Amino acid sequence: MPETMRMDHAITYGYRSAGPFHPPAVDGFHSHLQYEIYYFHEGICTYIIGEHSYHLRPGDVLLMHGRTLHRPHPEPDHPYVRSTLHFDPTLLHEYIRPEHIGGLLLPFEQSGNRRISLSREEQPELEQLLAQLAVLPLEEQGNVSFRFILKLCELLSMLASRCQEEQKDSSRAGKELYVQHILDYIETCYMHEITLEQIAEHLHLSRAYITSLFKEWTGMTIFKYLYHRRISQARLLLHYQRELSITEISRLSGFKQLPHFSRVFKEIVGCSPESYRSRSFSAPNVQSH
C-alpha cells in the first residue's frame, strides 16, 4: 500500500513514514485546521509546538489541534520513522452519535496539544491500531470508509482513556502537593496561633477546599493533626527539657491556655502532663552495650 493515504483534505494518513522531513515552509513551522495524531516509532527528534519543546523517544504520541505552529527537528543521519494522521473532527458527526463525540475529541479540545509517553507494555496496542488503519481502504463509494472511521474511533478512544488516566494522576499529584504544603505550614508554625484562614491564604485556596482535601488524604481534620503535632512536641519537652515548667511547655508547644493544653494532652496521651513527666523521670535508664 502507499506510504500516505489521502481523502481530499478530510483525512490524511502516513503510516511508518521513513523519508526525510520536507518542511512546507522556509522555517519548517506549519499549522492546519485538522486535528493530528503523531506517533514516533524510531529516531532522534525534537518536536516544537508553540512555545513547548519535546525531546521524543519511541512510543511518544503527540496530540495536536493543528492551529498552533509546529514542526519536527529530526536528527540528520538517523532514521526518522513516524506515523501521522490528520483528520477533520467534523467528520465524526456524520458517523458517530453526538453524545460520544465529546469524549473522543476531549484530548484535543481540552488541552489543545499534549504529549503522551507510552510504556513498552502500552506501545504494541497502539501500534497494532496504526497498522490496522494502514490496511483499511480510506475511501468507499466516494466517501470516507466507515471501517476506517470505526478504527479511528477505536484509536481515539484508547488515547482518550490514556489522557484521562494521566489527568487523574496529575490531579492526585496536585492534591498531594497541597496537603504537603499544609503539613509544611503546620510544621513551621505549630508553636504559634494558626487559623484556617491563614493556611488558606498562604496556599491561595478556600477554607472549604483545604478542609475537605486534608480530611480526604489524612483521615483527620487539620486541627486534629495540629493538636497531635503540638502534643508530640510537648512530650519531647517534658521528657528532655525537665527544667521547663508545664506552663512554659504549654506555651512552647503552641497552646495559649494551660487548661486547654492539659485537656488535649490527656485526650491524646491518656494522662496529664504532670503524670507523663513523672513516668519519664521514674523510667529506668537504658544502658548501651
Tab-separated table of C-alpha atoms in Angstrom:
chain	number	residue	atom	x	y	z
A	1	MET	CA	0.000	0.000	0.000
A	2	PRO	CA	1.192	3.571	-0.454
A	3	GLU	CA	3.022	5.210	2.418
A	4	THR	CA	0.464	8.019	2.592
A	5	MET	CA	-3.298	7.786	2.098
A	6	ARG	CA	-5.370	10.874	1.475
A	7	MET	CA	-9.109	11.518	1.221
A	8	ASP	CA	-9.372	15.061	-0.097
A	9	HIS	CA	-8.473	17.160	2.975
A	10	ALA	CA	-10.748	15.302	5.402
A	11	ILE	CA	-8.232	12.609	6.369
A	12	THR	CA	-4.553	12.124	5.589
A	13	TYR	CA	-2.687	9.136	6.975
A	14	GLY	CA	1.003	8.372	6.675
A	15	TYR	CA	1.964	5.045	8.249
A	16	ARG	CA	5.580	4.490	9.324
A	17	SER	CA	6.876	7.247	7.075
A	18	ALA	CA	10.663	6.996	6.994
A	19	GLY	CA	11.572	9.666	4.486
A	20	PRO	CA	13.252	12.947	5.407
A	21	PHE	CA	11.126	15.777	6.724
A	22	HIS	CA	10.288	18.233	3.936
A	23	PRO	CA	9.086	21.422	5.617
A	24	PRO	CA	6.120	23.099	3.940
A	25	ALA	CA	7.560	26.482	4.904
A	26	VAL	CA	11.029	28.018	4.889
A	27	ASP	CA	11.457	27.686	8.646
A	28	GLY	CA	9.617	24.370	8.808
A	29	PHE	CA	6.792	25.637	11.008
A	30	HIS	CA	3.281	24.982	9.795
A	31	SER	CA	-0.310	24.800	11.022
A	32	HIS	CA	-3.556	23.288	9.753
A	33	LEU	CA	-7.238	23.043	10.611
A	34	GLN	CA	-7.234	19.277	11.099
A	35	TYR	CA	-6.517	17.513	14.373
A	36	GLU	CA	-3.315	15.494	14.263
A	37	ILE	CA	-2.163	12.264	15.883
A	38	TYR	CA	1.614	11.876	15.592
A	39	TYR	CA	3.335	8.665	16.716
A	40	PHE	CA	7.116	8.467	16.969
A	41	HIS	CA	8.443	4.995	16.086
A	42	GLU	CA	12.183	5.463	15.786
A	43	GLY	CA	14.957	8.043	15.565
A	44	ILE	CA	16.186	11.146	17.344
A	45	CYS	CA	13.845	14.097	17.140
A	46	THR	CA	12.868	17.265	18.966
A	47	TYR	CA	9.346	18.451	18.254
A	48	ILE	CA	8.349	22.064	18.796
A	49	ILE	CA	4.688	23.011	19.317
A	50	GLY	CA	4.240	26.698	20.010
A	51	GLU	CA	6.429	27.546	22.977
A	52	HIS	CA	6.847	23.896	24.043
A	53	SER	CA	9.736	21.666	23.005
A	54	TYR	CA	9.553	17.875	23.338
A	55	HIS	CA	12.551	15.553	23.076
A	56	LEU	CA	10.819	12.500	21.661
A	57	ARG	CA	11.515	8.882	22.373
A	58	PRO	CA	9.964	5.835	20.654
A	59	GLY	CA	6.435	5.343	21.925
A	60	ASP	CA	5.649	9.046	22.291
A	61	VAL	CA	2.318	10.276	20.953
A	62	LEU	CA	1.621	13.910	20.148
A	63	LEU	CA	-1.997	15.063	20.020
A	64	MET	CA	-2.375	18.433	18.305
A	65	HIS	CA	-5.359	20.516	17.353
A	66	GLY	CA	-3.211	21.782	14.480
A	67	ARG	CA	-3.721	25.525	14.739
A	68	THR	CA	-0.582	26.082	16.817
A	69	LEU	CA	2.585	26.423	14.731
A	70	HIS	CA	4.624	23.239	14.994
A	71	ARG	CA	7.483	21.372	13.395
A	72	PRO	CA	9.762	18.380	13.995
A	73	HIS	CA	13.541	18.688	14.220
A	74	PRO	CA	14.768	15.181	13.370
A	75	GLU	CA	18.471	14.499	13.821
A	76	PRO	CA	20.142	14.075	10.423
A	77	ASP	CA	21.910	10.810	9.646
A	78	HIS	CA	19.500	8.918	11.904
A	79	PRO	CA	16.301	7.062	10.990
A	80	TYR	CA	13.181	9.183	11.335
A	81	VAL	CA	10.152	6.869	11.438
A	82	ARG	CA	6.732	8.272	12.337
A	83	SER	CA	3.043	7.772	11.682
A	84	THR	CA	0.866	10.839	11.239
A	85	LEU	CA	-2.891	11.023	10.977
A	86	HIS	CA	-4.675	14.300	10.200
A	87	PHE	CA	-8.457	14.340	10.344
A	88	ASP	CA	-11.269	16.845	10.241
A	89	PRO	CA	-13.148	16.450	13.547
A	90	THR	CA	-16.460	17.343	11.889
A	91	LEU	CA	-16.238	14.028	10.039
A	92	LEU	CA	-17.188	12.165	13.208
A	93	HIS	CA	-20.533	13.951	13.331
A	94	GLU	CA	-21.551	12.144	10.150
A	95	TYR	CA	-20.868	8.703	11.621
A	96	ILE	CA	-20.923	8.843	15.432
A	97	ARG	CA	-23.715	9.763	17.842
A	98	PRO	CA	-23.198	13.296	19.234
A	99	GLU	CA	-23.060	12.178	22.878
A	100	HIS	CA	-19.992	10.011	22.124
A	101	ILE	CA	-18.008	12.532	20.104
A	102	GLY	CA	-17.093	14.825	23.007
A	103	GLY	CA	-15.226	12.095	24.863
A	104	LEU	CA	-13.298	11.016	21.778
A	105	LEU	CA	-12.116	14.543	20.956
A	106	LEU	CA	-11.625	15.743	24.524
A	107	PRO	CA	-7.794	15.351	24.489
A	108	PHE	CA	-7.599	17.745	21.517
A	109	GLU	CA	-10.192	20.239	22.686
A	110	GLN	CA	-9.373	20.300	26.395
A	111	SER	CA	-5.648	20.991	26.281
A	112	GLY	CA	-5.043	21.683	22.591
A	113	ASN	CA	-1.651	19.999	22.332
A	114	ARG	CA	-0.109	17.333	24.515
A	115	ARG	CA	2.390	14.505	24.620
A	116	ILE	CA	1.658	11.008	25.876
A	117	SER	CA	4.644	8.765	26.619
A	118	LEU	CA	3.535	5.161	26.256
A	119	SER	CA	5.256	2.424	28.212
A	120	ARG	CA	6.702	-0.621	26.444
A	121	GLU	CA	3.616	-2.543	27.502
A	122	GLU	CA	1.261	0.074	26.042
A	123	GLN	CA	3.042	0.588	22.716
A	124	PRO	CA	2.012	-2.704	20.993
A	125	GLU	CA	-1.729	-1.941	21.310
A	126	LEU	CA	-1.432	1.476	19.704
A	127	GLU	CA	0.990	0.269	17.039
A	128	GLN	CA	-1.420	-2.539	16.166
A	129	LEU	CA	-4.220	0.003	15.681
A	130	LEU	CA	-1.969	2.106	13.436
A	131	ALA	CA	-1.103	-0.970	11.377
A	132	GLN	CA	-4.777	-1.937	11.075
A	133	LEU	CA	-5.623	1.559	9.843
A	134	ALA	CA	-2.910	1.247	7.228
A	135	VAL	CA	-4.535	-1.772	5.537
A	136	LEU	CA	-8.067	-0.382	5.534
A	137	PRO	CA	-9.369	1.487	2.494
A	138	LEU	CA	-9.626	5.201	3.116
A	139	GLU	CA	-12.448	5.646	0.595
A	140	GLU	CA	-15.574	3.683	-0.223
A	141	GLN	CA	-18.019	4.840	-2.911
A	142	GLY	CA	-16.692	8.377	-2.837
A	143	ASN	CA	-16.924	8.744	0.932
A	144	VAL	CA	-14.576	8.124	3.798
A	145	SER	CA	-14.582	4.426	4.578
A	146	PHE	CA	-16.865	3.613	7.513
A	147	ARG	CA	-14.460	0.868	8.561
A	148	PHE	CA	-11.639	3.413	8.655
A	149	ILE	CA	-13.772	5.762	10.774
A	150	LEU	CA	-14.618	2.966	13.224
A	151	LYS	CA	-10.959	2.038	13.622
A	152	LEU	CA	-10.074	5.713	14.014
A	153	CYS	CA	-12.663	5.953	16.801
A	154	GLU	CA	-11.101	2.916	18.476
A	155	LEU	CA	-7.740	4.688	18.349
A	156	LEU	CA	-9.255	7.915	19.676
A	157	SER	CA	-10.993	6.010	22.477
A	158	MET	CA	-7.714	4.436	23.569
A	159	LEU	CA	-5.928	7.794	23.568
A	160	ALA	CA	-8.787	9.492	25.433
A	161	SER	CA	-8.684	6.814	28.143
A	162	ARG	CA	-4.919	7.225	28.471
A	163	CYS	CA	-5.326	11.002	28.771
A	164	GLN	CA	-7.968	10.581	31.489
A	165	GLU	CA	-5.597	8.354	33.464
A	166	GLU	CA	-2.848	10.956	33.176
A	167	GLN	CA	-5.256	13.683	34.225
A	168	LYS	CA	-6.286	11.702	37.308
A	169	ASP	CA	-2.644	11.096	38.202
A	170	SER	CA	-1.890	14.772	37.690
A	171	SER	CA	-4.878	15.800	39.798
A	172	ARG	CA	-3.854	13.345	42.504
A	173	ALA	CA	-0.293	14.661	42.458
A	174	GLY	CA	-1.585	18.240	42.689
A	175	LYS	CA	-3.781	17.396	45.679
A	176	GLU	CA	-0.941	15.546	47.359
A	177	LEU	CA	1.249	18.600	46.901
A	178	TYR	CA	-1.381	20.846	48.520
A	179	VAL	CA	-1.601	18.503	51.519
A	180	GLN	CA	2.182	18.534	51.816
A	181	HIS	CA	2.119	22.352	51.804
A	182	ILE	CA	-0.430	22.274	54.642
A	183	LEU	CA	1.783	19.881	56.605
A	184	ASP	CA	4.826	22.065	55.965
A	185	TYR	CA	2.949	25.162	57.119
A	186	ILE	CA	1.875	23.429	60.338
A	187	GLU	CA	5.405	22.168	60.934
A	188	THR	CA	6.752	25.706	60.611
A	189	CYS	CA	4.068	27.478	62.622
A	190	TYR	CA	2.582	24.950	65.080
A	191	MET	CA	4.016	26.810	68.097
A	192	HIS	CA	2.088	29.930	67.080
A	193	GLU	CA	-1.618	30.547	66.678
A	194	ILE	CA	-2.860	29.023	63.419
A	195	THR	CA	-6.224	29.601	61.748
A	196	LEU	CA	-7.787	28.028	58.677
A	197	GLU	CA	-7.873	31.488	57.140
A	198	GLN	CA	-4.095	31.777	57.466
A	199	ILE	CA	-3.466	28.407	55.830
A	200	ALA	CA	-5.978	29.081	53.049
A	201	GLU	CA	-4.467	32.475	52.352
A	202	HIS	CA	-0.957	31.009	52.350
A	203	LEU	CA	-1.959	28.424	49.713
A	204	HIS	CA	-4.336	30.756	47.826
A	205	LEU	CA	-7.143	28.240	48.299
A	206	SER	CA	-10.518	28.358	50.019
A	207	ARG	CA	-11.081	27.238	53.605
A	208	ALA	CA	-13.654	24.678	52.495
A	209	TYR	CA	-11.296	23.149	49.945
A	210	ILE	CA	-8.280	22.726	52.244
A	211	THR	CA	-10.549	21.341	54.982
A	212	SER	CA	-12.097	18.640	52.782
A	213	LEU	CA	-8.822	17.903	50.972
A	214	PHE	CA	-6.830	17.387	54.171
A	215	LYS	CA	-9.526	15.135	55.648
A	216	GLU	CA	-9.670	13.125	52.410
A	217	TRP	CA	-5.926	12.483	52.390
A	218	THR	CA	-5.085	12.126	56.086
A	219	GLY	CA	-8.324	10.896	57.624
A	220	MET	CA	-8.294	13.672	60.224
A	221	THR	CA	-9.090	17.348	60.387
A	222	ILE	CA	-6.401	19.992	60.132
A	223	PHE	CA	-6.859	20.977	63.791
A	224	LYS	CA	-6.750	17.388	64.999
A	225	TYR	CA	-3.437	16.953	63.199
A	226	LEU	CA	-2.240	20.301	64.599
A	227	TYR	CA	-3.076	19.233	68.162
A	228	HIS	CA	-1.301	15.906	67.669
A	229	ARG	CA	1.769	17.753	66.399
A	230	ARG	CA	1.735	20.119	69.374
A	231	ILE	CA	1.317	17.286	71.859
A	232	SER	CA	4.147	15.393	70.199
A	233	GLN	CA	6.374	18.411	70.779
A	234	ALA	CA	5.152	18.729	74.363
A	235	ARG	CA	6.054	15.095	75.084
A	236	LEU	CA	9.599	15.704	73.847
A	237	LEU	CA	9.943	18.808	76.021
A	238	LEU	CA	8.508	17.008	79.067
A	239	HIS	CA	10.999	14.204	78.627
A	240	TYR	CA	14.167	16.103	77.671
A	241	GLN	CA	13.665	19.662	78.971
A	242	ARG	CA	12.999	18.844	82.588
A	243	GLU	CA	13.920	22.339	83.733
A	244	LEU	CA	10.897	23.782	81.927
A	245	SER	CA	7.610	24.233	83.755
A	246	ILE	CA	4.369	22.750	82.472
A	247	THR	CA	3.176	26.289	81.690
A	248	GLU	CA	6.302	27.015	79.618
A	249	ILE	CA	5.957	23.715	77.777
A	250	SER	CA	2.328	24.515	77.036
A	251	ARG	CA	3.330	27.860	75.528
A	252	LEU	CA	6.280	26.478	73.566
A	253	SER	CA	4.031	23.774	72.126
A	254	GLY	CA	1.585	26.315	70.761
A	255	PHE	CA	-1.157	26.357	73.409
A	256	LYS	CA	-2.313	29.739	74.690
A	257	GLN	CA	-4.250	28.379	77.682
A	258	LEU	CA	-2.820	25.874	80.164
A	259	PRO	CA	-6.204	24.199	80.864
A	260	HIS	CA	-6.691	23.639	77.144
A	261	PHE	CA	-3.216	22.128	76.891
A	262	SER	CA	-3.846	19.799	79.821
A	263	ARG	CA	-7.213	18.671	78.435
A	264	VAL	CA	-5.900	17.955	74.929
A	265	PHE	CA	-2.783	16.239	76.308
A	266	LYS	CA	-4.895	13.865	78.389
A	267	GLU	CA	-7.239	13.126	75.465
A	268	ILE	CA	-4.338	12.169	73.211
A	269	VAL	CA	-1.813	10.632	75.629
A	270	GLY	CA	-4.182	9.249	78.251
A	271	CYS	CA	-2.711	11.017	81.251
A	272	SER	CA	-1.930	14.541	82.421
A	273	PRO	CA	1.347	16.297	81.506
A	274	GLU	CA	2.452	16.039	85.136
A	275	SER	CA	1.865	12.284	85.223
A	276	TYR	CA	3.654	11.838	81.921
A	277	ARG	CA	6.701	13.715	83.242
A	278	SER	CA	6.692	11.677	86.443
A	279	ARG	CA	6.696	8.450	84.452
A	280	SER	CA	9.566	9.747	82.344
A	281	PHE	CA	11.568	10.578	85.495
A	282	SER	CA	10.955	7.164	87.006
A	283	ALA	CA	11.671	5.203	83.837
A	284	PRO	CA	14.955	3.232	84.144
A	285	ASN	CA	17.861	4.413	82.069
A	286	VAL	CA	18.720	2.130	79.212
A	287	GLN	CA	22.387	1.144	79.162
A	288	SER	CA	24.040	0.704	75.826
A	289	HIS	CA	26.153	-2.392	75.317
